[in-house]
mmCIF file of C-alpha atoms and ligand atoms in Angstrom:
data_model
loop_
_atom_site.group_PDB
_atom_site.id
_atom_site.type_symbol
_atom_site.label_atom_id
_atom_site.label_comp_id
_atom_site.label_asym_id
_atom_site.label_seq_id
_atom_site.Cartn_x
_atom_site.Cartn_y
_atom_site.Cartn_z
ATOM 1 C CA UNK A 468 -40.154 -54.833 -94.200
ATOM 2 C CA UNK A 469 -43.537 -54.863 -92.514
ATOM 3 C CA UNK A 470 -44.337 -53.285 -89.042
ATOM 4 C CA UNK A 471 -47.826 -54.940 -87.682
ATOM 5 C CA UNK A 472 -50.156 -52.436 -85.662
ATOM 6 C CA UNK A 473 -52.984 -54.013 -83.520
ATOM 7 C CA UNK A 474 -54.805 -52.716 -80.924
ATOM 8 C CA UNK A 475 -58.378 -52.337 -79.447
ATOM 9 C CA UNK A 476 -61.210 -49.545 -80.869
ATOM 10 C CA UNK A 477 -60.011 -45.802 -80.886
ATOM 11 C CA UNK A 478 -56.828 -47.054 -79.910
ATOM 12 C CA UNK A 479 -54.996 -44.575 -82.377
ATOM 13 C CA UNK A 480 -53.915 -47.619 -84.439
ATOM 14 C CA UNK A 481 -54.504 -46.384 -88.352
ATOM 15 C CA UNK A 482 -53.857 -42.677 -87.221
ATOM 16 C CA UNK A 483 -50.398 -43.862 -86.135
ATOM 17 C CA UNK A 484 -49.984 -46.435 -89.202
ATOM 18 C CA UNK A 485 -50.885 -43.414 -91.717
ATOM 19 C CA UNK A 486 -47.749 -40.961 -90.205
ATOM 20 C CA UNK A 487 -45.686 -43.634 -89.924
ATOM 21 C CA UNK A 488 -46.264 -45.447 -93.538
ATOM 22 C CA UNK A 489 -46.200 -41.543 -94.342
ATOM 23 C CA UNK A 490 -42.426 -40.963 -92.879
ATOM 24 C CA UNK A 491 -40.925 -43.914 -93.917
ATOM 25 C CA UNK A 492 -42.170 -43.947 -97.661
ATOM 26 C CA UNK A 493 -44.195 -47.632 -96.523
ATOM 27 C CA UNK A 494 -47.075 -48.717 -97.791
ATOM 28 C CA UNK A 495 -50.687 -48.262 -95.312
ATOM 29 C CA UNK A 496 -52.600 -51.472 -94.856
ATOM 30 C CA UNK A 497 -55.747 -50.655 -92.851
ATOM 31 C CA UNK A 498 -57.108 -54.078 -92.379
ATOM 32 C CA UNK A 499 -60.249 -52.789 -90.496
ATOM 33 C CA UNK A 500 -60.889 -51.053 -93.876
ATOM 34 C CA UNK A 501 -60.730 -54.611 -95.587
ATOM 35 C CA UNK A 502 -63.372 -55.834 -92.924
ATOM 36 C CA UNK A 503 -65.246 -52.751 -93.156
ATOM 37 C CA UNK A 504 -65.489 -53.148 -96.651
ATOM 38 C CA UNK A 505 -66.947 -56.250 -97.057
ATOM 39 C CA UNK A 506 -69.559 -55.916 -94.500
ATOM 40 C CA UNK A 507 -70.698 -52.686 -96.471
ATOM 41 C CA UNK A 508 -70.547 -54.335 -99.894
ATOM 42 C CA UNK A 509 -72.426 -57.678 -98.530
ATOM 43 C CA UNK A 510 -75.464 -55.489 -97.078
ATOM 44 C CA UNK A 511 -75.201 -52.813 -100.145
ATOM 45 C CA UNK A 512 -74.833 -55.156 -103.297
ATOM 46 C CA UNK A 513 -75.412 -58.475 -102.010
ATOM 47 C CA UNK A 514 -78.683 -58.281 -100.128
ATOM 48 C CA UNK A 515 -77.474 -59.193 -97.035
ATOM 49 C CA UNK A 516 -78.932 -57.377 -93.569
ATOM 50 C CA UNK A 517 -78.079 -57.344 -89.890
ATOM 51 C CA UNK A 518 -79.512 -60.883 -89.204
ATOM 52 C CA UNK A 519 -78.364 -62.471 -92.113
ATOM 53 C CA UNK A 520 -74.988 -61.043 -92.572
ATOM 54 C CA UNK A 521 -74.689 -64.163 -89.139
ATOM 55 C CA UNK A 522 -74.053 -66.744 -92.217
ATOM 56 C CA UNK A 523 -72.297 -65.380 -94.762
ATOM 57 C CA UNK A 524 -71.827 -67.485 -98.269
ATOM 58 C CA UNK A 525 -68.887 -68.118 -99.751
ATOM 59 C CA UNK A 526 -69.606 -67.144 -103.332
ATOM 60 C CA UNK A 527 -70.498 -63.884 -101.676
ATOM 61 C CA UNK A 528 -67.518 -62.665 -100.712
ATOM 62 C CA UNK A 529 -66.066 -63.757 -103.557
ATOM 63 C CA UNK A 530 -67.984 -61.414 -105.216
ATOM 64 C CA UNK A 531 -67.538 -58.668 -102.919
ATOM 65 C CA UNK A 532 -63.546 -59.224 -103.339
ATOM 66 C CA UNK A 533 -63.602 -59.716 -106.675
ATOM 67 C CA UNK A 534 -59.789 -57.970 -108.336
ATOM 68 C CA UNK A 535 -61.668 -56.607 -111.297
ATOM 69 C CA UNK A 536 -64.640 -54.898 -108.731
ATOM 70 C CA UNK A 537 -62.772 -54.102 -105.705
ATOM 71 C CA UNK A 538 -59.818 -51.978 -105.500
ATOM 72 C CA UNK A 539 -58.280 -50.883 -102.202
ATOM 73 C CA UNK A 540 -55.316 -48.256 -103.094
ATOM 74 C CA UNK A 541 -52.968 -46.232 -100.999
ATOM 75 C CA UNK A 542 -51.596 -42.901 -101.445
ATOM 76 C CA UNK A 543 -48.947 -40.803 -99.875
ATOM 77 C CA UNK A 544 -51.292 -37.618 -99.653
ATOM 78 C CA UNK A 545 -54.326 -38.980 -99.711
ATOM 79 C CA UNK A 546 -53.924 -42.259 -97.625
ATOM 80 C CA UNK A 547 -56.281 -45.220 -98.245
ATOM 81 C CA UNK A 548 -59.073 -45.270 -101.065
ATOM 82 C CA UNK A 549 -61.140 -47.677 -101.068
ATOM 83 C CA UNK A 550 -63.729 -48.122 -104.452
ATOM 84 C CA UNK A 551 -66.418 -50.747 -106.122
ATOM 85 C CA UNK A 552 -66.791 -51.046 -109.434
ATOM 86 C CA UNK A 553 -65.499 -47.714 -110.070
ATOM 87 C CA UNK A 554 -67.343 -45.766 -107.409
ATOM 88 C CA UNK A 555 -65.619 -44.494 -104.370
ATOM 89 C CA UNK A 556 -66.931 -46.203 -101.240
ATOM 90 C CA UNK A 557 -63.908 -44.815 -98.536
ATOM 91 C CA UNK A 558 -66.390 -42.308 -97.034
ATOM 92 C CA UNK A 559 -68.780 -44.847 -95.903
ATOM 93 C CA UNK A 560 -66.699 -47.165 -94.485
ATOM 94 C CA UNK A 561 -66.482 -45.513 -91.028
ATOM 95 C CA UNK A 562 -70.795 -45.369 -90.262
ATOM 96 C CA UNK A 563 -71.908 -46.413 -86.862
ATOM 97 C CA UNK A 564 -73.899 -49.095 -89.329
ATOM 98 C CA UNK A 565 -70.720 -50.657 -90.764
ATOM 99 C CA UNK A 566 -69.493 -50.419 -87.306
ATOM 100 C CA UNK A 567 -72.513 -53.162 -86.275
ATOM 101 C CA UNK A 568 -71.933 -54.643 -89.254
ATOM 102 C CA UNK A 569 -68.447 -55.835 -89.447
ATOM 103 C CA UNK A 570 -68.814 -57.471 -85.873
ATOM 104 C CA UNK A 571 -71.282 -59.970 -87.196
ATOM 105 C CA UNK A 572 -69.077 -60.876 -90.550
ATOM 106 C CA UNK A 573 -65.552 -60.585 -88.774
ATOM 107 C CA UNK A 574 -65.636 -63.910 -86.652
ATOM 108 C CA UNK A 575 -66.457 -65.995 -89.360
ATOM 109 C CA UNK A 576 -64.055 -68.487 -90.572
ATOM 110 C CA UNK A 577 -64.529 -67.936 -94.602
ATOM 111 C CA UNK A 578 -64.392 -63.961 -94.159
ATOM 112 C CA UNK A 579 -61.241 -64.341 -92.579
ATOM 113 C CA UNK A 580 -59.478 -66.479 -95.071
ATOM 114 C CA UNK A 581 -60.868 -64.277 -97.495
ATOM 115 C CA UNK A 582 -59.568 -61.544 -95.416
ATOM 116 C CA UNK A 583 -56.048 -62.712 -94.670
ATOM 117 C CA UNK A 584 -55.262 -63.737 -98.377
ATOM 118 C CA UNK A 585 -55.741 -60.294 -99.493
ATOM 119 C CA UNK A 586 -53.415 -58.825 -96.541
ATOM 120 C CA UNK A 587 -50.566 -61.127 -97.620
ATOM 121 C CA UNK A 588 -50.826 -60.790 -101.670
ATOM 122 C CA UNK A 589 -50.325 -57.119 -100.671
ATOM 123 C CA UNK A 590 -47.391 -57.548 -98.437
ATOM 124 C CA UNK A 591 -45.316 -59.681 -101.155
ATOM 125 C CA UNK A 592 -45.544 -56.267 -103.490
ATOM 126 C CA UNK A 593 -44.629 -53.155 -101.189
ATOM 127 C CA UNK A 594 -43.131 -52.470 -97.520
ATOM 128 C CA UNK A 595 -45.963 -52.144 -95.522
ATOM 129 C CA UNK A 596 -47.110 -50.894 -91.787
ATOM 130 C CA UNK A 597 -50.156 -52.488 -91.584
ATOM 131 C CA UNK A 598 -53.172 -52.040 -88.650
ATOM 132 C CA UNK A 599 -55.371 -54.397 -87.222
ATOM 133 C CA UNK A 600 -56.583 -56.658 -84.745
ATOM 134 C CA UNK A 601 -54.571 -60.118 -85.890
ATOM 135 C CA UNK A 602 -51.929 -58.847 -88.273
ATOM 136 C CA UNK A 603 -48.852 -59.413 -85.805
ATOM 137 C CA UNK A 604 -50.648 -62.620 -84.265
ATOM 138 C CA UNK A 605 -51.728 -64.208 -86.562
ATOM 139 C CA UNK A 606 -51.465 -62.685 -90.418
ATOM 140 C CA UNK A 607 -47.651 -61.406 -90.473
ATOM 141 C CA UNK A 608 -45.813 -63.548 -87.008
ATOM 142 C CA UNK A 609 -42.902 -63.018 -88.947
ATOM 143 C CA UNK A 610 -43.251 -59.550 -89.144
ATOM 144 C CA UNK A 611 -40.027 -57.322 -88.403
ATOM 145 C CA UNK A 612 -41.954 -55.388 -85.887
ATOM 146 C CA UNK A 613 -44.911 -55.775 -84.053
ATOM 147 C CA UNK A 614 -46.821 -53.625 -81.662
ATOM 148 C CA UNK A 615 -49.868 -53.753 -79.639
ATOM 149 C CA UNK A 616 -51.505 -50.061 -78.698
ATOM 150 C CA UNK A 617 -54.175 -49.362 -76.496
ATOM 151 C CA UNK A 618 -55.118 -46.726 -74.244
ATOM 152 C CA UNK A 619 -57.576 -46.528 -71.382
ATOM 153 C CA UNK A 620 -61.565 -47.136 -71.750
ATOM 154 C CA UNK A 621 -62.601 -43.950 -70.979
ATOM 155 C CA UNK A 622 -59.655 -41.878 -73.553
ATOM 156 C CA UNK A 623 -60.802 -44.450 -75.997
ATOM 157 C CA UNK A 624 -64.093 -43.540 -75.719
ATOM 158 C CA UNK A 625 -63.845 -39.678 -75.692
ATOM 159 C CA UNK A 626 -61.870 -40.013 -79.031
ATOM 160 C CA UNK A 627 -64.086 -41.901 -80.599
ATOM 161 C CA UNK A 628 -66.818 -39.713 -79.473
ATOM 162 C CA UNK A 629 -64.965 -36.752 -81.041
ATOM 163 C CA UNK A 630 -64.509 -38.628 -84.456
ATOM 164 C CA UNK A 631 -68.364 -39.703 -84.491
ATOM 165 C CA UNK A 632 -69.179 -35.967 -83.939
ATOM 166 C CA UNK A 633 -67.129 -34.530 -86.612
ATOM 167 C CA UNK A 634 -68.747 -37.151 -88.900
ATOM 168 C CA UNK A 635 -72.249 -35.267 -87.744
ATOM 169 C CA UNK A 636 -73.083 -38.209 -84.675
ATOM 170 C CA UNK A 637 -74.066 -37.332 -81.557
ATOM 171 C CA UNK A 638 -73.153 -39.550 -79.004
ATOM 172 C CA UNK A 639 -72.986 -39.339 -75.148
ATOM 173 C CA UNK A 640 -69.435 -40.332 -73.340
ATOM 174 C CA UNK A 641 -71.483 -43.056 -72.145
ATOM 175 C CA UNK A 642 -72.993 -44.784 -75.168
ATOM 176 C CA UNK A 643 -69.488 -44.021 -76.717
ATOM 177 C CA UNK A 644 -67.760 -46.568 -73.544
ATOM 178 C CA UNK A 645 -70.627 -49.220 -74.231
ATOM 179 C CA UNK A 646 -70.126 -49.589 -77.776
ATOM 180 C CA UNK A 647 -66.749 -49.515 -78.100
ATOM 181 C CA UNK A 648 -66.280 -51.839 -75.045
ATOM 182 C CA UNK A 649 -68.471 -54.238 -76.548
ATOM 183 C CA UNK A 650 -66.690 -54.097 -79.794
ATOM 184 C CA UNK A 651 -63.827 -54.535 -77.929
ATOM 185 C CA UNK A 652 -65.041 -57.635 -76.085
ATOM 186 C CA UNK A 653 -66.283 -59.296 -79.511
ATOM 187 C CA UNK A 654 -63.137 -59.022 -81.105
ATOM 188 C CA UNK A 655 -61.244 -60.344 -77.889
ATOM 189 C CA UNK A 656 -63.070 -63.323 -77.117
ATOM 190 C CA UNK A 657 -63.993 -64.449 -80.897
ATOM 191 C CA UNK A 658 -62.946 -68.232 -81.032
ATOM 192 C CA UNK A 659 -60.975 -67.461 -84.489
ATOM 193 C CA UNK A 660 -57.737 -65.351 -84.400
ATOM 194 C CA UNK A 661 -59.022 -62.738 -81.413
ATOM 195 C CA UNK A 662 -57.131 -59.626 -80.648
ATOM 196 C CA UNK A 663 -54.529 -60.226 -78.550
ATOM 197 C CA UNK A 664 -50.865 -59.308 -78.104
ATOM 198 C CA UNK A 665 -48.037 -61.263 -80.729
ATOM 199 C CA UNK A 666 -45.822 -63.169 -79.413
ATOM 200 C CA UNK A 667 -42.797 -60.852 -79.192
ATOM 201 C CA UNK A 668 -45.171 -58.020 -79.714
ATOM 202 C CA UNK A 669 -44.254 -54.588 -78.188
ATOM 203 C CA UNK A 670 -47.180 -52.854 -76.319
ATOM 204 C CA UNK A 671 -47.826 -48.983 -75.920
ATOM 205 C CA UNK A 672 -50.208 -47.258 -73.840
ATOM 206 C CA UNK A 673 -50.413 -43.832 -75.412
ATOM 207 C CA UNK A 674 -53.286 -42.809 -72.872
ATOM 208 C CA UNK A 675 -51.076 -40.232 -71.569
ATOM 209 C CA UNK A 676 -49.475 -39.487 -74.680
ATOM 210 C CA UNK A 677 -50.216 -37.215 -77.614
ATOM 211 C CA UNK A 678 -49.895 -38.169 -81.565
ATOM 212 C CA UNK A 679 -46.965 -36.971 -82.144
ATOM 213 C CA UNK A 680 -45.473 -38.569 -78.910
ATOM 214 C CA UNK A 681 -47.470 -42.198 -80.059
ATOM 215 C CA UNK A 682 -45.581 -41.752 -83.564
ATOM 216 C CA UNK A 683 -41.878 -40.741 -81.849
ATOM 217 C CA UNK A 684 -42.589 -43.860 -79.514
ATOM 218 C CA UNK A 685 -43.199 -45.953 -82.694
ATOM 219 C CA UNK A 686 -40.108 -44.561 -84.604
ATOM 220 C CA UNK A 687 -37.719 -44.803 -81.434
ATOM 221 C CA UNK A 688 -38.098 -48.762 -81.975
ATOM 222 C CA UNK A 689 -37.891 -48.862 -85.624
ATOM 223 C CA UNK A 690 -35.207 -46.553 -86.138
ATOM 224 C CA UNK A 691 -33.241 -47.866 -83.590
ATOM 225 C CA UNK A 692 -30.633 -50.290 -85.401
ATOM 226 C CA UNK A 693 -30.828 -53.308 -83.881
ATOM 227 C CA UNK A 694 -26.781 -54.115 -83.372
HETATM 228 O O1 C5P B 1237 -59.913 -51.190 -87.022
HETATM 229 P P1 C5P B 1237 -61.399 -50.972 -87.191
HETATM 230 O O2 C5P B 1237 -62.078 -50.446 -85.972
HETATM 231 O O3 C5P B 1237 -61.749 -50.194 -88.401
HETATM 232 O O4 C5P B 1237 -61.973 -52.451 -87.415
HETATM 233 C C1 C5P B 1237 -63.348 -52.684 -87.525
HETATM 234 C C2 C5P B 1237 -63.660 -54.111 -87.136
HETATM 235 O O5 C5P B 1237 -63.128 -55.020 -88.114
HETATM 236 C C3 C5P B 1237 -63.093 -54.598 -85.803
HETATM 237 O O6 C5P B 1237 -63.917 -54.256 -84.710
HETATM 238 C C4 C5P B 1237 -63.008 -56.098 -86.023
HETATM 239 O O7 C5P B 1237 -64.243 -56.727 -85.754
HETATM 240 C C5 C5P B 1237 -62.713 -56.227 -87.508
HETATM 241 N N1 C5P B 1237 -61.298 -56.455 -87.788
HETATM 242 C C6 C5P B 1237 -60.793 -57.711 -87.573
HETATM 243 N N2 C5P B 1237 -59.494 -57.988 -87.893
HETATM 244 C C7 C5P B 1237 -58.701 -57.043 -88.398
HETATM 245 C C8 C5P B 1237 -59.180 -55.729 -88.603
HETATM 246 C C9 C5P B 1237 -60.501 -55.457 -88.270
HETATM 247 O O8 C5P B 1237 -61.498 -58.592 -87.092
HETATM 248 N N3 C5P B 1237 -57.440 -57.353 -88.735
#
């Protein structure tokens, strides 16, 4: 089975994913992690910076993907790990840098392949709930479910601004709107496979609704049998 998660920034989207992998025994796909990834591993190993990373080469990636380098894993307790040639990069993956970052590399056509060939080798070997920005859309139409959640600007913004301070960032309500409303706006009006709601795709405002409402709003779909 695989349940498809997409949704703007600070949406809630891999929070909700991770208890609801967690409860049914599924698999967690973070696909932002994937992205995230890459970006890091083209500017940390690769040589690539912020203007370059505008063009980036096929062989690249490759090498950044590579089976025998990269290892994405998931766990039940300690949810998604991601490493590089042995060494744990997970803890990085989530700096305001990366953030910059994976807007440059995520529009392009050859990271996305890239990208999208990895999601579905996964999918063929566990049940999966699986969080992104094109996963329902585009990467998994066929998926059993699909839902799109989002939440208002400004809640957005104030939980992101939360997470960046608990990471040690100091960020004003403000700056925490602009950025994530122009990451927001990148990923919506990319020309290749932009965030947008599947077809058939089930959408949930949880702006007025805490976690473990989100997650009982998810399961009352999924668990609901369907005749
Ligand atoms: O979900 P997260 O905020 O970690 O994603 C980081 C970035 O990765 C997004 O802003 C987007 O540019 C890119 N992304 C994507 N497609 C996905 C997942 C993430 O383009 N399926």
């Amino acid at each position: 089975m695989i349940i498809t998660i997409d949704g703007p920034t600070a949406s809630g989207k891999s929070t909700v994913a991770a208890l609801i992998a967690k409860k049914l025994g599924f698999y967690h796909l973070n696909t932002g992690f994937l992205y995230r990834s890459l970006a890091y591993l083209l500017v940390t190993t690769r040589g690539y910076s912020e203007s370059t990373l505008e063009n980036v080469k096929q062989e690249d990636i490759a090498e950044c993907v590579r089976p025998d380098f990269f290892s994405y894993t998931y766990d039940v307790q300690k949810d998604v790990c991601v490493s590089y040639r042995g060494t744990e990069i997970t803890r990085f993956l989530k700096d305001s840098s990366v953030d910059r970052y994976v807007v440059i590399i995520s529009p392009q056509k050859l990271v996305r392949e890239a990208m999208v060939e990895q999601q579905r080798a996964l999918a063929k070997k566990y049940n999966l709930v699986i969080d992104g920005r094109d996963v329902g859309s585009l990467v998994f139409p066929q998926a059993n479910f699909k839902f799109y959640l989002t939440a208002s600007l400004p809640i957005r913004a104030a939980r992101w601004q939360k997470d960046q301070l608990a990471r040690g960032n100091l960020f004003t309500l403000e700056e925490a709107q602009e950025l994530i409303s122009d990451r927001d706006v990148k990923d919506m009006s990319r020309k290749i496979s932009p965030l947008a709601v599947a077809e058939g795709g089930i959408e949930i405002d949880n702006s007025q609704l805490t976690l473990d409402g989100t997650v009982q709003t998810f399961l009352s779909y999924v668990m609901t049998p369907c005749c």
